[in-house]
Short mmCIF file of C-alpha atoms in Angstrom, two decimals:
data_model
loop_
_atom_site.label_atom_id
_atom_site.label_comp_id
_atom_site.label_asym_id
_atom_site.label_seq_id
_atom_site.Cartn_x
_atom_site.Cartn_y
_atom_site.Cartn_z
CA MET A 20 4.09 -29.25 10.37
CA LYS A 21 1.41 -31.50 8.89
CA GLN A 22 -0.86 -30.92 11.90
CA PHE A 23 -0.36 -27.18 11.57
CA LEU A 24 -1.31 -27.30 7.90
CA ILE A 25 -4.46 -29.26 8.77
CA PHE A 26 -5.38 -26.65 11.38
CA LEU A 27 -4.80 -23.85 8.88
CA LEU A 28 -6.96 -25.52 6.21
CA THR A 29 -9.73 -26.15 8.74
CA ALA A 30 -9.71 -22.48 9.74
CA LEU A 31 -9.91 -21.46 6.07
CA CYS A 32 -12.83 -23.82 5.40
CA CYS A 33 -14.79 -22.54 8.41
CA THR A 34 -14.43 -18.91 7.39
CA THR A 35 -15.31 -19.74 3.77
CA ALA A 36 -18.51 -21.41 4.94
CA VAL A 37 -19.50 -18.37 6.98
CA PHE A 38 -19.06 -16.06 4.02
CA ALA A 39 -20.79 -18.36 1.57
CA GLN A 40 -23.79 -18.26 3.88
CA ALA A 41 -23.66 -14.48 4.17
CA ASP A 42 -23.51 -14.01 0.40
CA SER A 43 -26.50 -16.21 -0.38
CA SER A 44 -28.85 -13.72 1.25
CA GLN A 45 -27.08 -10.64 -0.05
CA LEU A 46 -29.25 -8.15 -1.87
CA ILE A 47 -27.92 -5.11 -3.62
CA THR A 48 -29.06 -2.09 -1.67
CA VAL A 49 -28.12 1.54 -1.76
CA ASP A 50 -25.26 1.09 0.65
CA SER A 51 -24.02 -2.26 -0.57
CA VAL A 52 -20.42 -1.49 -1.33
CA ASP A 53 -17.47 -3.58 -2.35
CA ILE A 54 -15.67 -3.52 0.94
CA ARG A 55 -12.36 -4.17 -0.76
CA ASN A 56 -12.53 -0.72 -2.32
CA TYR A 57 -13.63 1.03 0.82
CA LYS A 58 -10.14 1.93 1.88
CA THR A 59 -10.58 5.63 2.47
CA GLY A 60 -7.50 7.83 2.34
CA THR A 61 -6.04 6.34 5.47
CA ASP A 62 -2.67 4.60 5.34
CA LEU A 63 -2.17 2.91 8.66
CA ALA A 64 1.03 1.01 9.42
CA VAL A 65 1.48 -2.36 7.75
CA PRO A 66 1.35 -4.98 10.54
CA ASP A 67 4.07 -7.50 11.37
CA ILE A 68 3.58 -10.81 9.58
CA PRO A 69 3.45 -13.90 11.87
CA ALA A 70 5.32 -16.11 9.41
CA PHE A 71 8.05 -13.47 9.28
CA LYS A 72 8.11 -13.11 13.03
CA ILE A 73 8.73 -16.79 13.70
CA LEU A 74 11.89 -16.65 11.59
CA GLY A 75 13.41 -15.00 14.64
CA THR A 76 15.21 -12.35 12.64
CA GLN A 77 13.96 -9.44 14.72
CA ALA A 78 15.00 -8.37 18.18
CA SER A 79 11.41 -8.07 19.35
CA ASP A 80 8.84 -10.82 19.78
CA ILE A 81 5.90 -8.40 19.85
CA LEU A 82 3.60 -8.91 16.88
CA ARG A 83 2.87 -5.34 15.80
CA PRO A 84 -0.91 -5.09 15.29
CA SER A 85 -2.57 -3.00 12.62
CA SER A 86 -5.63 -2.98 10.38
CA TRP A 87 -5.78 -5.63 7.65
CA ARG A 88 -4.39 -5.19 4.17
CA GLU A 89 -5.46 -7.21 1.15
CA LEU A 90 -1.82 -8.05 0.62
CA ALA A 91 1.23 -7.24 2.71
CA VAL A 92 4.86 -7.92 2.01
CA GLN A 93 7.69 -7.72 4.52
CA ALA A 94 11.38 -7.96 3.71
CA GLY A 95 14.12 -7.84 6.31
CA GLU A 96 17.67 -8.52 7.35
CA PHE A 97 19.03 -6.05 4.83
CA LEU A 98 21.93 -5.49 7.20
CA LEU A 99 23.15 -9.09 6.93
CA ASN A 100 24.03 -9.00 3.27
CA LYS A 101 26.27 -6.61 1.44
CA GLY A 102 24.42 -4.91 -1.38
CA GLY A 103 21.17 -4.59 0.56
CA VAL A 104 19.57 -7.83 -0.61
CA PRO A 105 16.97 -8.94 1.95
CA ASN A 106 17.76 -12.23 3.66
CA SER A 107 14.17 -12.92 4.64
CA PHE A 108 10.90 -12.28 2.90
CA ALA A 109 7.23 -12.73 3.82
CA LEU A 110 3.84 -12.33 2.23
CA GLU A 111 0.48 -12.06 4.03
CA ALA A 112 -2.91 -12.12 2.33
CA THR A 113 -6.54 -11.75 3.34
CA PRO A 114 -7.99 -14.35 0.95
CA PHE A 115 -11.65 -13.94 1.89
CA MET A 116 -11.64 -10.33 0.84
CA TYR A 117 -10.54 -11.46 -2.63
CA LEU A 118 -13.17 -14.21 -2.76
CA PHE A 119 -16.15 -12.57 -1.10
CA GLY A 120 -15.36 -8.89 -0.59
CA GLY A 121 -17.06 -7.98 -3.85
CA THR A 122 -20.49 -8.73 -2.42
CA LEU A 123 -19.86 -7.79 1.18
CA SER A 124 -21.68 -4.66 2.29
CA LEU A 125 -20.44 -2.20 4.83
CA ALA A 126 -23.29 -3.26 7.11
CA GLU A 127 -22.24 -6.91 6.88
CA TYR A 128 -18.63 -5.96 7.40
CA ARG A 129 -19.64 -4.29 10.61
CA ASN A 130 -21.06 -7.55 11.89
CA ASP A 131 -18.37 -8.60 14.35
CA PHE A 132 -18.69 -12.36 13.93
CA GLU A 133 -18.42 -12.41 10.15
CA ARG A 134 -15.70 -9.81 10.06
CA ILE A 135 -13.50 -11.45 12.66
CA LEU A 136 -13.62 -14.80 10.90
CA GLY A 137 -13.42 -13.33 7.44
CA LEU A 138 -10.45 -11.13 8.11
CA SER A 139 -8.25 -14.03 9.05
CA ARG A 140 -4.95 -13.54 7.31
CA VAL A 141 -2.55 -16.23 6.14
CA SER A 142 1.13 -15.72 5.61
CA VAL A 143 4.19 -17.46 4.29
CA ALA A 144 7.82 -16.51 4.80
CA THR A 145 11.22 -17.78 3.85
CA SER A 146 14.73 -17.05 4.96
CA ALA A 147 18.23 -18.39 4.47
CA SER A 148 18.91 -20.12 7.76
CA PRO A 149 22.10 -19.16 9.59
CA LEU A 150 22.49 -22.89 10.30
CA GLY A 151 22.42 -23.71 6.59
CA GLY A 152 19.45 -24.59 4.41
CA ILE A 153 16.21 -22.73 4.02
CA ASP A 154 13.63 -21.80 6.67
CA LEU A 155 10.02 -21.84 5.56
CA ALA A 156 7.23 -20.56 7.80
CA ILE A 157 3.48 -20.35 7.52
CA GLY A 158 1.29 -18.28 9.77
CA TRP A 159 -2.23 -17.21 10.54
CA ARG A 160 -3.57 -14.13 12.26
CA MET A 161 -6.93 -12.88 13.43
CA THR A 162 -7.87 -9.38 14.53
CA LEU A 163 -10.35 -9.57 17.38
CA LEU A 164 -10.81 -5.85 17.92
CA ASP A 165 -9.83 -2.90 15.74
CA TYR A 166 -11.05 0.61 16.48
CA ALA A 167 -8.56 2.07 13.99
CA ASP A 168 -10.20 0.44 10.96
CA PRO A 169 -11.78 3.29 8.97
CA ARG A 170 -14.40 0.87 7.64
CA LEU A 171 -15.76 0.54 11.15
CA GLU A 172 -15.70 4.24 11.90
CA THR A 173 -19.30 5.37 11.68
CA GLY A 174 -18.28 8.83 12.90
CA LEU A 175 -16.24 9.38 9.73
CA ASP A 176 -19.21 8.21 7.67
CA SER A 177 -21.50 10.68 9.37
CA ARG A 178 -19.14 13.57 8.70
CA LEU A 179 -18.77 12.67 5.02
CA TRP A 180 -22.54 12.30 4.58
CA THR A 181 -22.98 15.69 6.18
CA LEU A 182 -20.72 17.04 3.44
CA THR A 183 -22.60 15.30 0.60
CA ASP A 184 -25.91 16.50 2.07
CA SER A 185 -24.57 20.07 2.06
CA MET A 186 -23.31 19.70 -1.52
CA ASN A 187 -26.64 18.20 -2.53
CA ALA A 188 -28.49 21.23 -1.26
CA ILE A 189 -26.27 23.48 -3.40
CA TYR A 190 -26.68 21.34 -6.56
CA SER A 191 -30.41 21.20 -5.98
CA ARG A 192 -30.67 24.99 -5.79
CA CYS A 193 -28.69 25.34 -9.04
CA ARG A 194 -30.75 22.67 -10.80
CA THR A 195 -34.01 24.33 -9.77
CA LYS A 196 -32.70 27.66 -10.99
CA LEU A 197 -31.32 26.45 -14.35
CA GLY A 198 -33.82 23.72 -15.26
CA ALA A 199 -33.64 20.09 -16.31
CA PHE A 200 -31.76 20.70 -19.55
CA ALA A 201 -28.89 22.64 -17.98
CA THR A 202 -25.69 20.74 -18.74
CA GLN A 203 -23.56 19.15 -16.04
CA ALA A 204 -20.94 21.84 -16.68
CA GLN A 205 -23.49 24.60 -16.19
CA ILE A 206 -24.68 23.06 -12.91
CA ASP A 207 -21.09 22.56 -11.72
CA SER A 208 -20.25 26.14 -12.64
CA CYS A 209 -23.27 27.45 -10.77
CA ALA A 210 -22.34 25.47 -7.67
CA SER A 211 -18.59 25.88 -7.94
CA THR A 212 -17.96 28.68 -5.47
CA GLU A 213 -19.66 26.95 -2.58
CA ILE A 214 -18.68 23.39 -3.62
CA THR A 215 -15.01 24.29 -4.05
CA ALA A 216 -14.94 25.75 -0.60
CA LEU A 217 -16.48 22.58 0.82
CA ARG A 218 -14.20 20.22 -1.11
CA LEU A 219 -10.92 21.95 -0.49
CA ASN A 220 -11.49 23.10 3.00
CA ARG A 221 -13.26 20.20 4.56
CA ILE A 222 -13.03 16.77 2.90
CA ASP A 223 -9.26 16.41 3.11
CA THR A 224 -9.25 17.86 6.58
CA VAL A 225 -11.88 15.39 7.73
CA ILE A 226 -9.79 12.45 6.46
CA GLU A 227 -6.47 13.78 7.77
CA ASN A 228 -7.99 14.40 11.16
CA PHE A 229 -9.34 10.85 11.14
CA MET A 230 -5.87 9.40 10.47
CA GLU A 231 -4.19 11.45 13.13
CA ARG A 232 -6.86 10.67 15.65
CA ASN A 233 -7.18 6.94 14.94
CA TRP A 234 -3.79 5.34 14.32
CA ASN A 235 -3.42 4.62 18.02
CA ARG A 236 -6.95 3.38 18.74
CA PRO A 237 -7.33 0.02 20.56
CA ILE A 238 -6.58 -3.14 18.60
CA VAL A 239 -6.21 -6.80 19.56
CA ASP A 240 -4.46 -9.36 17.37
CA ILE A 241 -3.69 -13.03 17.85
CA GLY A 242 -1.52 -15.15 15.60
CA ILE A 243 0.19 -18.49 15.27
CA ALA A 244 2.94 -19.76 13.01
CA GLY A 245 4.94 -22.87 12.32
CA LEU A 246 8.52 -23.00 11.08
CA GLY A 247 10.20 -25.77 9.12
CA ARG A 248 13.74 -26.17 7.91
CA SER A 249 14.98 -27.79 4.74
CA GLY A 250 18.52 -28.70 3.81
CA ASP A 251 18.11 -27.19 0.35
CA SER A 252 15.94 -24.86 -1.68
CA THR A 253 13.67 -27.68 -2.93
CA PHE A 254 12.09 -27.96 0.55
CA LYS A 255 12.41 -31.74 0.39
CA GLY A 256 12.66 -33.42 3.74
CA MET A 257 11.35 -30.34 5.50
CA ARG A 258 10.69 -30.89 9.18
CA ALA A 259 8.80 -28.68 11.56
CA ASN A 260 11.04 -27.43 14.30
CA LYS A 261 9.23 -24.52 15.91
CA TYR A 262 5.72 -23.31 16.70
CA GLN A 263 4.85 -19.92 18.13
CA ALA A 264 1.68 -18.10 19.21
CA TRP A 265 1.19 -14.37 19.88
CA ALA A 266 -1.35 -12.09 21.48
CA THR A 267 -1.04 -8.33 21.23
CA TYR A 268 -3.11 -5.49 22.63
CA GLY A 269 -2.56 -1.95 21.44
CA LEU A 270 -4.17 0.70 23.56
CA TYR A 271 -4.62 4.43 23.35
CA ILE A 272 -2.59 6.34 25.92
CA ALA A 273 -2.73 9.91 24.71
CA ARG A 274 -3.26 11.75 21.43
CA LYS A 275 0.18 10.88 20.03
CA MET A 276 0.89 7.75 22.00
CA GLN A 277 0.05 4.07 21.86
CA LEU A 278 1.14 1.35 24.26
CA VAL A 279 1.41 -2.14 22.82
CA ILE A 280 1.40 -5.06 25.23
CA GLY A 281 2.58 -8.25 23.64
CA THR A 282 3.15 -11.80 24.71
CA SER A 283 4.15 -14.93 22.89
CA ALA A 284 4.99 -18.53 23.63
CA ASP A 285 7.01 -20.86 21.49
CA ILE A 286 8.12 -24.45 21.49
CA SER A 287 11.01 -25.73 19.41
CA LYS A 288 13.15 -28.79 18.89
CA ASP A 289 16.31 -29.36 20.87
CA SER A 290 19.54 -31.00 19.74
CA LEU A 291 17.89 -34.43 20.16
CA ASN A 292 15.21 -33.40 17.65
CA THR A 293 12.40 -33.45 20.19
CA PHE A 294 10.09 -30.57 21.05
CA TYR A 295 11.64 -29.75 24.39
CA ASN A 296 12.75 -26.12 24.23
CA ALA A 297 10.12 -23.60 25.16
CA SER A 298 10.02 -19.95 26.03
CA TRP A 299 7.54 -17.32 27.08
CA ASN A 300 8.19 -13.81 25.88
CA SER A 301 6.54 -10.58 26.95
CA GLY A 302 7.10 -6.97 26.08
CA LEU A 303 5.87 -3.41 26.31
CA ARG A 304 6.30 -1.09 23.36
CA MET A 305 5.48 2.59 23.26
CA TYR A 306 4.84 4.45 20.02
CA TYR A 307 5.02 8.23 20.05
CA GLY A 308 4.39 10.52 17.10
CA SER A 309 2.04 10.92 14.19
CA ASN A 310 0.56 8.29 11.89
CA ASP A 311 3.38 8.69 9.35
CA LEU A 312 6.32 8.98 11.74
CA LYS A 313 6.60 7.38 15.13
CA GLY A 314 9.37 6.76 17.57
CA ILE A 315 9.52 3.35 19.25
CA ILE A 316 10.84 2.38 22.65
CA GLU A 317 10.43 -1.17 23.90
CA ALA A 318 11.33 -3.40 26.80
CA ASN A 319 11.00 -7.17 26.57
CA TRP A 320 11.89 -10.20 28.60
CA SER A 321 11.85 -13.96 28.11
CA THR A 322 11.60 -16.96 30.37
CA ILE A 323 13.30 -19.92 28.76
CA ARG A 324 12.90 -23.55 29.74
CA ASN A 325 16.15 -24.99 31.08
CA ASP A 326 18.00 -21.78 30.36
CA LYS A 327 18.58 -18.40 31.94
CA PRO A 328 16.02 -15.65 31.40
CA SER A 329 16.83 -12.79 29.06
CA ALA A 330 15.76 -9.18 28.73
CA GLY A 331 16.22 -6.51 26.14
CA VAL A 332 15.42 -3.00 25.02
CA ASN A 333 14.82 -1.65 21.54
CA ILE A 334 14.57 1.86 20.17
CA GLY A 335 13.65 2.79 16.65
CA VAL A 336 11.36 4.50 14.22
CA GLU A 337 8.40 3.52 12.06
CA VAL A 338 8.07 5.69 8.96
CA ALA A 339 5.64 5.84 6.04
CA VAL A 340 8.06 6.31 3.15
CA GLN A 341 5.24 6.56 0.63
CA LYS A 342 1.60 5.57 0.71
CA GLY A 343 1.57 1.82 1.46
CA ILE A 344 5.34 1.58 1.99
CA TRP A 345 6.59 1.52 5.56
CA LEU A 346 10.04 1.22 7.02
CA ASP A 347 10.91 -0.11 10.49
CA ALA A 348 14.38 0.55 11.83
CA THR A 349 15.28 -0.58 15.32
CA TYR A 350 18.39 -1.01 17.37
CA GLY A 351 18.23 -3.39 20.29
CA ALA A 352 20.36 -4.59 23.15
CA LYS A 353 19.73 -8.02 24.65
CA SER A 354 21.13 -9.49 27.80
CA GLN A 355 21.00 -13.01 29.12
CA SER A 356 22.16 -13.71 32.64
CA GLY A 357 25.86 -14.42 32.63
CA SER A 358 26.33 -13.59 28.94
CA PRO A 359 27.69 -10.42 27.36
CA LEU A 360 25.29 -7.82 26.01
CA VAL A 361 24.29 -8.45 22.39
CA PHE A 362 23.36 -5.56 20.08
CA VAL A 363 20.81 -6.24 17.34
CA PRO A 364 20.17 -3.71 14.56
CA ALA A 365 17.18 -4.47 12.34
CA LEU A 366 15.75 -2.89 9.24
CA SER A 367 12.63 -4.09 7.48
CA PHE A 368 10.45 -2.79 4.70
CA LYS A 369 6.73 -3.47 4.58
CA PHE A 370 4.41 -2.92 1.68
CA GLY A 371 0.62 -3.15 1.92
CA THR A 372 -2.18 -2.73 -0.62
CA MET B 17 -34.06 21.04 -29.25
CA PRO B 18 -33.90 17.36 -30.18
CA ASP B 19 -34.89 15.08 -27.33
CA THR B 20 -32.09 12.51 -26.97
CA VAL B 21 -33.07 11.64 -23.43
CA GLN B 22 -33.50 7.95 -22.60
CA THR B 23 -37.15 6.93 -22.38
CA ILE B 24 -38.90 4.67 -19.90
CA THR B 25 -42.31 3.35 -20.86
CA PHE B 26 -44.98 2.80 -18.22
CA ASN B 27 -48.57 1.58 -18.21
CA PRO B 28 -50.94 4.36 -17.08
CA ASN B 29 -53.68 1.82 -16.38
CA ALA B 30 -51.56 -0.18 -13.96
CA SER B 31 -50.68 1.03 -10.49
CA ASP B 32 -47.71 1.81 -8.24
CA LEU B 33 -45.19 3.76 -10.29
CA ALA B 34 -42.07 4.49 -8.24
CA VAL B 35 -38.53 5.76 -8.69
CA GLU B 36 -35.50 4.61 -6.70
CA LEU B 37 -31.88 5.68 -6.56
CA GLN B 38 -29.08 3.19 -5.93
CA VAL B 39 -25.41 3.92 -5.36
CA LEU B 40 -23.62 0.69 -6.18
CA THR B 41 -20.05 1.74 -5.48
CA PRO B 42 -18.16 2.67 -2.32
CA GLN B 43 -18.75 6.40 -2.29
CA HIS B 44 -20.65 8.47 0.20
CA ALA B 45 -23.52 9.97 -1.75
CA SER B 46 -26.50 12.23 -1.37
CA TYR B 47 -29.02 12.85 -4.10
CA THR B 48 -32.03 14.77 -5.29
CA ILE B 49 -34.49 13.16 -7.69
CA TYR B 50 -36.61 15.64 -9.64
CA LEU B 51 -39.83 15.11 -11.54
CA TRP B 52 -40.10 17.83 -14.19
CA ASP B 53 -42.80 18.85 -16.58
CA GLN B 54 -42.41 17.98 -20.25
CA ALA B 55 -40.33 21.10 -20.99
CA GLY B 56 -38.03 20.55 -18.04
CA ALA B 57 -38.74 24.03 -16.71
CA ASN B 58 -41.08 23.40 -13.79
CA GLN B 59 -40.60 20.91 -11.02
CA ILE B 60 -43.59 18.72 -10.20
CA ALA B 61 -41.89 17.05 -7.24
CA SER B 62 -38.47 16.35 -5.80
CA TRP B 63 -37.06 13.91 -3.26
CA LYS B 64 -33.80 14.08 -1.32
CA GLY B 65 -31.83 11.34 0.39
CA ASN B 66 -28.43 9.72 0.80
CA ASN B 67 -26.98 6.20 0.83
CA GLN B 68 -26.59 6.14 4.59
CA SER B 69 -29.71 4.06 5.06
CA PRO B 70 -30.45 0.85 3.15
CA SER B 71 -34.14 1.75 2.90
CA ASN B 72 -36.30 4.77 2.11
CA ASP B 73 -34.71 5.56 -1.26
CA SER B 74 -37.82 4.66 -3.25
CA TYR B 75 -40.50 7.26 -3.96
CA PRO B 76 -44.00 6.87 -5.48
CA LEU B 77 -44.75 9.07 -8.48
CA PRO B 78 -47.89 11.20 -8.29
CA SER B 79 -51.30 9.99 -9.37
CA PRO B 80 -53.10 9.81 -11.69
CA LEU B 81 -50.27 7.96 -13.39
CA ALA B 82 -51.29 9.09 -16.87
CA ASP B 83 -50.30 12.66 -15.94
CA ASN B 84 -46.68 11.52 -15.76
CA ALA B 85 -46.52 10.90 -19.51
CA HIS B 86 -43.66 12.88 -21.10
CA ARG B 87 -42.48 14.13 -17.75
CA LEU B 88 -38.78 14.03 -17.00
CA LEU B 89 -37.14 12.16 -14.15
CA GLN B 90 -33.70 13.44 -13.26
CA PHE B 91 -31.18 13.06 -10.46
CA ASP B 92 -28.17 14.97 -9.20
CA ALA B 93 -25.90 13.00 -6.86
CA PRO B 94 -22.79 14.50 -5.27
CA LEU B 95 -20.33 11.71 -4.39
CA ILE B 96 -17.35 11.68 -2.05
CA ASP B 97 -14.73 8.95 -2.25
CA ALA B 98 -12.46 9.17 0.76
CA ALA B 99 -9.84 7.17 -1.15
CA GLY B 100 -9.55 10.05 -3.63
CA ALA B 101 -9.60 9.71 -7.41
CA GLY B 102 -9.56 6.40 -9.26
CA ASN B 103 -12.36 4.24 -7.89
CA GLN B 104 -15.30 3.39 -10.13
CA TYR B 105 -18.67 4.96 -9.40
CA GLN B 106 -22.13 3.79 -10.44
CA VAL B 107 -25.37 5.54 -9.67
CA ASP B 108 -28.58 4.00 -11.00
CA MET B 109 -32.03 5.60 -11.15
CA ILE B 110 -34.59 2.82 -11.46
CA VAL B 111 -38.28 3.09 -12.25
CA TYR B 112 -40.60 0.37 -10.97
CA GLN B 113 -44.20 -0.36 -11.77
CA GLU B 114 -46.06 -2.77 -9.52
CA GLU B 115 -42.66 -3.62 -8.04
CA LYS B 116 -41.20 -4.69 -11.38
CA GLU B 117 -38.34 -2.74 -12.91
CA ILE B 118 -39.44 -1.05 -16.12
CA GLY B 119 -36.41 1.13 -16.78
CA ARG B 120 -33.03 2.17 -15.47
CA VAL B 121 -30.62 5.05 -16.04
CA SER B 122 -27.12 3.93 -15.10
CA ILE B 123 -24.35 6.50 -14.76
CA THR B 124 -20.88 5.02 -14.39
CA GLY B 125 -17.30 6.23 -14.57
CA THR B 126 -14.10 6.77 -12.66
CA MET B 127 -13.92 9.25 -9.82
CA PRO B 128 -11.81 12.13 -11.19
CA ALA B 129 -11.25 13.56 -7.71
CA THR B 130 -12.30 13.08 -4.10
CA ALA B 131 -15.67 14.63 -4.93
CA TYR B 132 -17.77 14.34 -8.07
CA HIS B 133 -21.28 15.21 -9.18
CA ALA B 134 -23.18 12.50 -11.10
CA THR B 135 -26.35 13.32 -12.98
CA GLY B 136 -28.78 11.42 -15.19
CA MET B 137 -32.19 11.86 -16.78
CA ALA B 138 -35.00 9.88 -18.42
CA ARG B 139 -38.34 10.74 -20.01
CA LEU B 140 -41.45 8.83 -18.96
CA VAL B 141 -43.55 7.61 -21.85
CA SER B 142 -47.05 6.24 -21.48
CA GLN B 143 -47.90 3.08 -23.40
CA THR B 144 -51.35 4.52 -24.17
CA THR B 145 -49.89 7.80 -25.39
CA GLU B 146 -47.57 5.97 -27.74
CA ALA B 147 -50.44 3.82 -29.05
CA VAL B 148 -52.46 6.91 -29.76
#
């Protein structure tokens, strides 16, 4: 666990250095924007959190990729406890956006090297272990490719600037007609017929079309996490007992479909307290639907060191309950050679800012 | 009509008087900058642009510079914030002389809707005119 923490801190320091260098030469220009606020109206799915994933509370080992959020929260295992209290909880943050986003321009954000390093996300998760005690996990994720990120979509920019250029022509005509001392209300009134038509009929449509067209664009995520277990809630005597790494590629299949190919490898301690157990997990997940409501069907399989391989299927839905609040509900069946079929229902809520 | 417009004082004997528009917040914006006569009835010049490009948003004012005394500089800037209402906006019209800032009109607020129209104005005042 100590080595993992050192790795995590090193990664944070490297990305901090890159952004400190970028900021020193930053000049305010017309299109210098605070990238943190450049969210647009899009509400893409909140991604899975690596630290949550390593808890092993979900039937799938695919790390669901999605565009970064400043802060994301995931709560799960509602079905374990009566009363709907979540048994596991995770938080993921993009710290560099808090520290440096205020002076990061859209142009700098679109520089692949800086963005990829800067959008590293760190996560922490905790869960009541079924073996007793508390599980604590920390994780790290990096998005290598993300065509769904509206901040990278220059096509959307172009369409919105076409609208402001059109509005500008209308305001300019009114200003020329009414003179410099016409009030803002008089200018707005003069331009209202044409401007209202533009605003109501086109801006929202442009953004909605962007969401529907982009939720399933290609994306590549990688992540790692470490899991430790403590005998009590003070986390004293915590020992690392599992490490896991993921790679996920989401690709566009058709207008309403996305195929996610995921793989992960993990190593964990055996009964002799040595890192001997290992497994390699792969899966294919298909999403079908719209940005706000998608059906999920998934097949996954695992090769386990010194044990029989297993395979499973999951079906479910991913729903945007409200803006920024997403619900995942899946029902899975898992089979290991020679063992009876195990059914795994899972429900998790995700919240992203 | 009382003139409550902000004033920006320039030196008519110096050179290079220019006006620039900056959008300092995350909206898509286009703009027109107008140079009006003293009464604000006749346009002397106007310049259009948007914040798509980081350059070419600075425009030289006509010569001789002394003729610009008492003229009005004004901008109209339609803004679109794809996130909808709630984000802050800031549009600054800056006047430079010999590459030094000599005055700024800063219009700020909160986007009341997806689209908003920001406007601001300043009157140019010549140092010599004031001395006289």
